[in-house]
């Protein structure tokens, strides 16, 4: 009898151990702590989820007082400590499982997250075939059960992960999802001076490097643009329809920074990209081609200053 009990106890312990070391569980990243003063994709995600739950706040990616007030209300209504910060206790109650056929602000939140990993989805709240394929591809890439349903584990892996933008993650990212344009678009010459025009409309734009982002507002030039500064180099984006980051934000390579559009002096929807050092323009083509190919790009100061415009 005693031997039997020991055996049963041993089996239970063994089962518990297996549970603890199951790879899917071990792979889940921690939930981030998102709070007032922050901005970016995780803030935008939380705002879409709060809107889904009936809180009438704007989804602008900026965690201001209205978002904080909504978080506190949500926390009080869900038996959580109402500190106004979205951390490891609040996220699991805030996320909503979504799947193909759904159409909601929770779907928008999932699309914002999938776009952090370079899937280039329209953030329209409509969970169609494209969003389903992106969810399955993301799940496979993270060794999650690839059912296309964005449930608790997939949400945590999305929100807790560092994202990869268009370029596969790390120190650099393509400014667009890799699927947005073929490689041949990244070597085209520009008109008049060193830069490049990428023919896209209404696509997520990503930080090419980790740095500090400053908004450009030039109705007769760059339109709604962005300058990301890293080590004295300006990485410039023009003609956004909207920004995803506020002025002076720290961004990581691959973070969503805006949506491409046709603002400013522009003859059609496109993303204008330029690289400048102390006001001098360098040809961005070789830099972008390296990002497309997954190679480490050349130092901006080594890029040519002629040969990329007509
Ligand atoms: Zn241009």
XYZ file of C-alpha atoms and ligand atoms in Angstrom:
311
model
C 0.000 0.000 0.000
C 2.740 2.419 0.994
C 4.702 1.545 -2.158
C 1.573 2.228 -4.195
C 1.166 5.688 -2.634
C 4.779 6.550 -3.279
C 4.397 5.414 -6.872
C 1.247 7.542 -7.326
C 2.971 10.532 -5.744
C 5.968 10.014 -8.019
C 3.725 9.859 -11.086
C 1.914 13.064 -10.070
C 5.229 14.852 -9.539
C 6.410 13.621 -12.917
C 3.227 14.954 -14.543
C 3.657 18.322 -12.851
C 7.250 18.470 -14.045
C 6.206 17.749 -17.621
C 3.620 20.524 -17.362
C 6.213 22.974 -16.107
C 8.667 22.306 -18.909
C 6.158 22.123 -21.797
C 7.761 24.199 -24.576
C 4.736 26.376 -25.435
C 4.461 27.576 -21.826
C 8.175 28.166 -21.472
C 8.207 30.217 -24.679
C 5.630 32.822 -23.608
C 7.212 36.244 -23.052
C 6.115 38.407 -20.103
C 3.332 40.906 -20.590
C 4.682 44.450 -20.930
C 3.723 47.192 -18.479
C 1.899 49.867 -20.489
C 1.093 53.153 -18.779
C 0.451 56.882 -19.130
C 3.074 58.779 -21.140
C 3.865 55.846 -23.414
C 2.880 55.485 -27.035
C 3.155 53.033 -29.877
C 1.678 49.733 -30.969
C 1.020 48.238 -27.537
C -0.816 51.395 -26.454
C -2.855 51.357 -29.652
C -3.647 47.672 -29.050
C -4.871 48.388 -25.522
C -6.998 51.286 -26.783
C -8.677 49.113 -29.436
C -9.374 46.471 -26.759
C -10.816 49.087 -24.383
C -12.998 50.418 -27.197
C -14.100 46.851 -27.900
C -15.205 46.692 -24.274
C -17.250 49.871 -24.599
C -14.874 52.557 -23.391
C -15.271 55.567 -25.646
C -11.646 56.681 -26.009
C -9.753 57.570 -29.165
C -7.395 54.956 -30.606
C -4.415 57.206 -31.346
C -1.548 55.219 -29.853
C -0.968 57.863 -27.169
C -1.534 56.795 -23.549
C -3.035 59.990 -22.132
C -5.339 60.750 -19.188
C -8.496 59.518 -20.971
C -6.925 56.123 -21.625
C -5.716 55.940 -18.034
C -9.207 56.729 -16.735
C -10.671 53.983 -18.934
C -8.068 51.490 -17.683
C -8.934 52.323 -14.060
C -12.642 51.821 -14.744
C -11.935 48.531 -16.481
C -9.762 47.391 -13.575
C -12.399 48.294 -10.959
C -15.077 46.501 -12.948
C -12.894 43.371 -13.124
C -11.756 43.122 -9.491
C -8.246 44.343 -10.288
C -6.219 46.913 -8.404
C -7.092 50.180 -10.195
C -3.609 51.612 -10.763
C -4.289 52.668 -14.359
C -1.364 50.598 -15.673
C -1.818 47.631 -17.983
C 0.492 44.935 -16.644
C 0.535 41.148 -16.166
C -2.790 41.056 -14.273
C -4.740 43.420 -16.519
C -3.649 42.203 -19.977
C -5.086 38.656 -19.579
C -8.505 40.140 -18.683
C -8.353 42.790 -21.393
C -7.498 40.620 -24.409
C -10.320 38.997 -26.391
C -10.024 35.795 -28.433
C -10.687 36.548 -32.092
C -10.841 34.396 -35.202
C -11.803 34.404 -38.863
C -15.257 35.856 -39.452
C -15.078 38.297 -36.515
C -15.356 42.014 -37.160
C -14.566 44.187 -34.150
C -12.158 46.518 -32.442
C -10.581 43.451 -30.813
C -9.717 42.244 -34.334
C -8.168 45.671 -34.997
C -6.035 45.176 -31.892
C -4.865 41.779 -33.181
C -4.067 43.293 -36.595
C -1.983 46.047 -34.946
C -0.009 43.325 -33.168
C 0.458 41.137 -36.247
C 1.728 44.206 -38.109
C 4.448 44.607 -35.480
C 5.792 41.357 -36.919
C 5.671 42.583 -40.501
C 2.425 41.144 -41.829
C 1.280 44.437 -43.352
C -2.447 43.959 -42.696
C -5.092 46.632 -43.084
C -6.127 47.511 -39.525
C -9.806 47.483 -40.459
C -11.195 45.152 -37.791
C -12.278 42.601 -40.384
C -10.783 39.158 -39.626
C -10.660 37.804 -43.179
C -8.426 35.351 -44.984
C -5.360 37.613 -44.913
C -5.521 38.090 -41.156
C -6.122 34.357 -40.701
C -3.040 33.483 -42.790
C -0.955 36.005 -40.840
C -2.151 34.564 -37.504
C -1.316 30.996 -38.599
C 2.116 32.065 -39.924
C 2.850 33.930 -36.676
C 1.779 30.940 -34.569
C 3.968 28.572 -36.594
C 6.949 30.929 -36.290
C 6.551 30.862 -32.493
C 5.779 27.116 -32.161
C 2.251 27.846 -30.960
C -0.755 25.744 -31.901
C -1.391 27.034 -35.440
C -5.191 27.238 -35.395
C -5.436 30.850 -36.591
C -7.344 31.819 -33.447
C -5.777 34.721 -31.560
C -6.371 33.381 -28.045
C -4.612 33.923 -24.691
C -1.229 32.346 -25.591
C -1.062 33.994 -29.003
C -2.009 37.367 -27.517
C 0.722 37.083 -24.886
C 3.305 36.056 -27.482
C 2.300 38.976 -29.716
C 2.090 41.701 -27.076
C 5.045 40.460 -25.000
C 7.381 39.921 -27.951
C 9.598 42.600 -29.400
C 8.134 42.599 -32.913
C 10.080 42.426 -36.107
C 8.599 44.951 -38.508
C 9.342 44.276 -42.120
C 12.904 43.156 -41.795
C 12.972 40.127 -39.543
C 13.855 41.871 -36.315
C 17.092 42.803 -34.669
C 18.922 46.073 -35.113
C 17.288 47.084 -38.417
C 13.963 46.738 -40.176
C 12.664 47.422 -43.648
C 10.401 50.505 -43.525
C 7.563 48.415 -45.007
C 6.422 44.832 -44.608
C 8.526 42.653 -46.875
C 5.345 41.564 -48.642
C 4.415 45.184 -49.498
C 6.797 45.568 -52.457
C 9.133 43.431 -54.577
C 12.902 43.841 -54.194
C 13.082 45.645 -57.548
C 11.300 48.706 -56.076
C 14.150 49.298 -53.625
C 16.765 50.170 -56.249
C 14.804 52.768 -58.248
C 16.343 56.200 -58.760
C 14.689 59.316 -57.358
C 13.999 62.602 -59.108
C 16.439 65.488 -58.568
C 18.321 64.376 -55.443
C 19.331 61.280 -53.403
C 16.236 59.552 -51.916
C 13.713 56.943 -53.023
C 9.947 56.869 -53.609
C 8.281 53.586 -52.715
C 4.886 53.174 -54.409
C 2.531 52.086 -51.631
C -0.657 53.454 -50.171
C -2.109 53.043 -46.699
C 0.525 50.560 -45.538
C 2.089 50.359 -42.071
C 5.523 52.024 -41.953
C 8.180 50.764 -39.542
C 11.225 52.250 -37.861
C 14.317 51.222 -39.863
C 16.559 51.730 -36.844
C 16.338 52.167 -33.096
C 16.436 55.851 -32.264
C 14.390 58.920 -31.430
C 11.496 59.851 -33.706
C 10.544 63.443 -34.449
C 7.477 64.431 -36.422
C 7.882 66.493 -39.576
C 4.943 68.689 -40.553
C 5.506 70.321 -43.950
C 2.240 70.807 -45.896
C 4.225 72.019 -48.949
C 6.962 69.385 -48.737
C 7.304 66.200 -46.713
C 3.691 66.414 -45.503
C 3.145 64.300 -42.389
C 6.673 62.982 -42.088
C 9.009 61.499 -39.541
C 12.704 61.795 -38.779
C 14.310 59.013 -36.786
C 17.671 60.068 -35.414
C 20.323 57.508 -34.571
C 24.017 58.289 -34.022
C 23.795 61.605 -35.874
C 22.054 60.095 -38.912
C 18.525 61.160 -39.937
C 16.277 58.460 -41.388
C 13.435 60.379 -43.023
C 9.904 59.305 -43.979
C 7.460 61.528 -45.898
C 3.791 61.692 -46.928
C 2.233 59.612 -44.112
C -1.541 59.738 -43.840
C -1.070 59.447 -40.065
C 1.596 58.979 -37.418
C 1.717 56.079 -34.944
C 4.175 57.828 -32.624
C 4.226 61.239 -31.004
C 7.051 63.745 -31.264
C 10.268 62.825 -29.456
C 9.407 59.142 -28.984
C 12.061 56.461 -28.570
C 11.409 53.773 -31.160
C 12.910 50.364 -31.758
C 13.672 48.998 -35.206
C 10.475 47.392 -36.454
C 8.106 49.518 -34.378
C 5.117 50.824 -36.301
C 5.686 54.569 -36.815
C 2.911 55.569 -39.223
C 0.679 54.767 -42.150
C 1.828 55.649 -45.655
C -0.259 58.115 -47.631
C -0.167 61.105 -49.938
C 0.198 64.208 -47.734
C 2.378 67.229 -48.565
C 3.920 67.854 -51.973
C 3.161 64.472 -53.521
C 1.814 63.505 -56.926
C 0.397 60.164 -55.787
C 0.469 57.831 -52.793
C 4.001 56.754 -51.900
C 6.524 56.526 -49.095
C 9.524 58.824 -49.606
C 12.639 57.639 -47.765
C 15.819 59.655 -47.353
C 19.003 59.279 -45.295
C 20.814 62.457 -44.270
C 23.894 63.300 -42.256
C 24.236 66.960 -41.225
C 21.790 67.926 -43.957
C 23.621 66.043 -46.731
C 21.527 63.421 -48.561
C 22.927 59.952 -49.199
C 21.495 57.359 -51.611
C 19.316 55.019 -49.495
C 19.021 52.277 -52.151
C 21.913 50.039 -51.014
C 20.824 50.448 -47.405
C 17.261 49.346 -48.222
C 18.342 46.472 -50.470
C 20.500 45.113 -47.634
C 17.513 45.306 -45.290
C 15.371 43.536 -47.867
C 17.973 40.762 -48.189
C 18.436 40.456 -44.429
C 22.058 41.637 -44.632
C 23.633 44.183 -42.280
C 23.307 47.470 -44.162
C 26.341 49.609 -45.040
C 27.167 52.532 -42.734
C 25.127 55.536 -43.958
C 28.318 57.644 -44.256
C 29.670 55.092 -46.763
C 26.616 55.373 -49.056
C 27.047 57.169 -52.390
C 25.739 60.713 -52.847
C 25.288 60.479 -56.613
C 24.046 57.899 -59.086
C 20.605 57.394 -57.531
C 18.658 60.257 -59.136
C 17.979 61.597 -62.590
Zn 10.413 61.525 -53.111
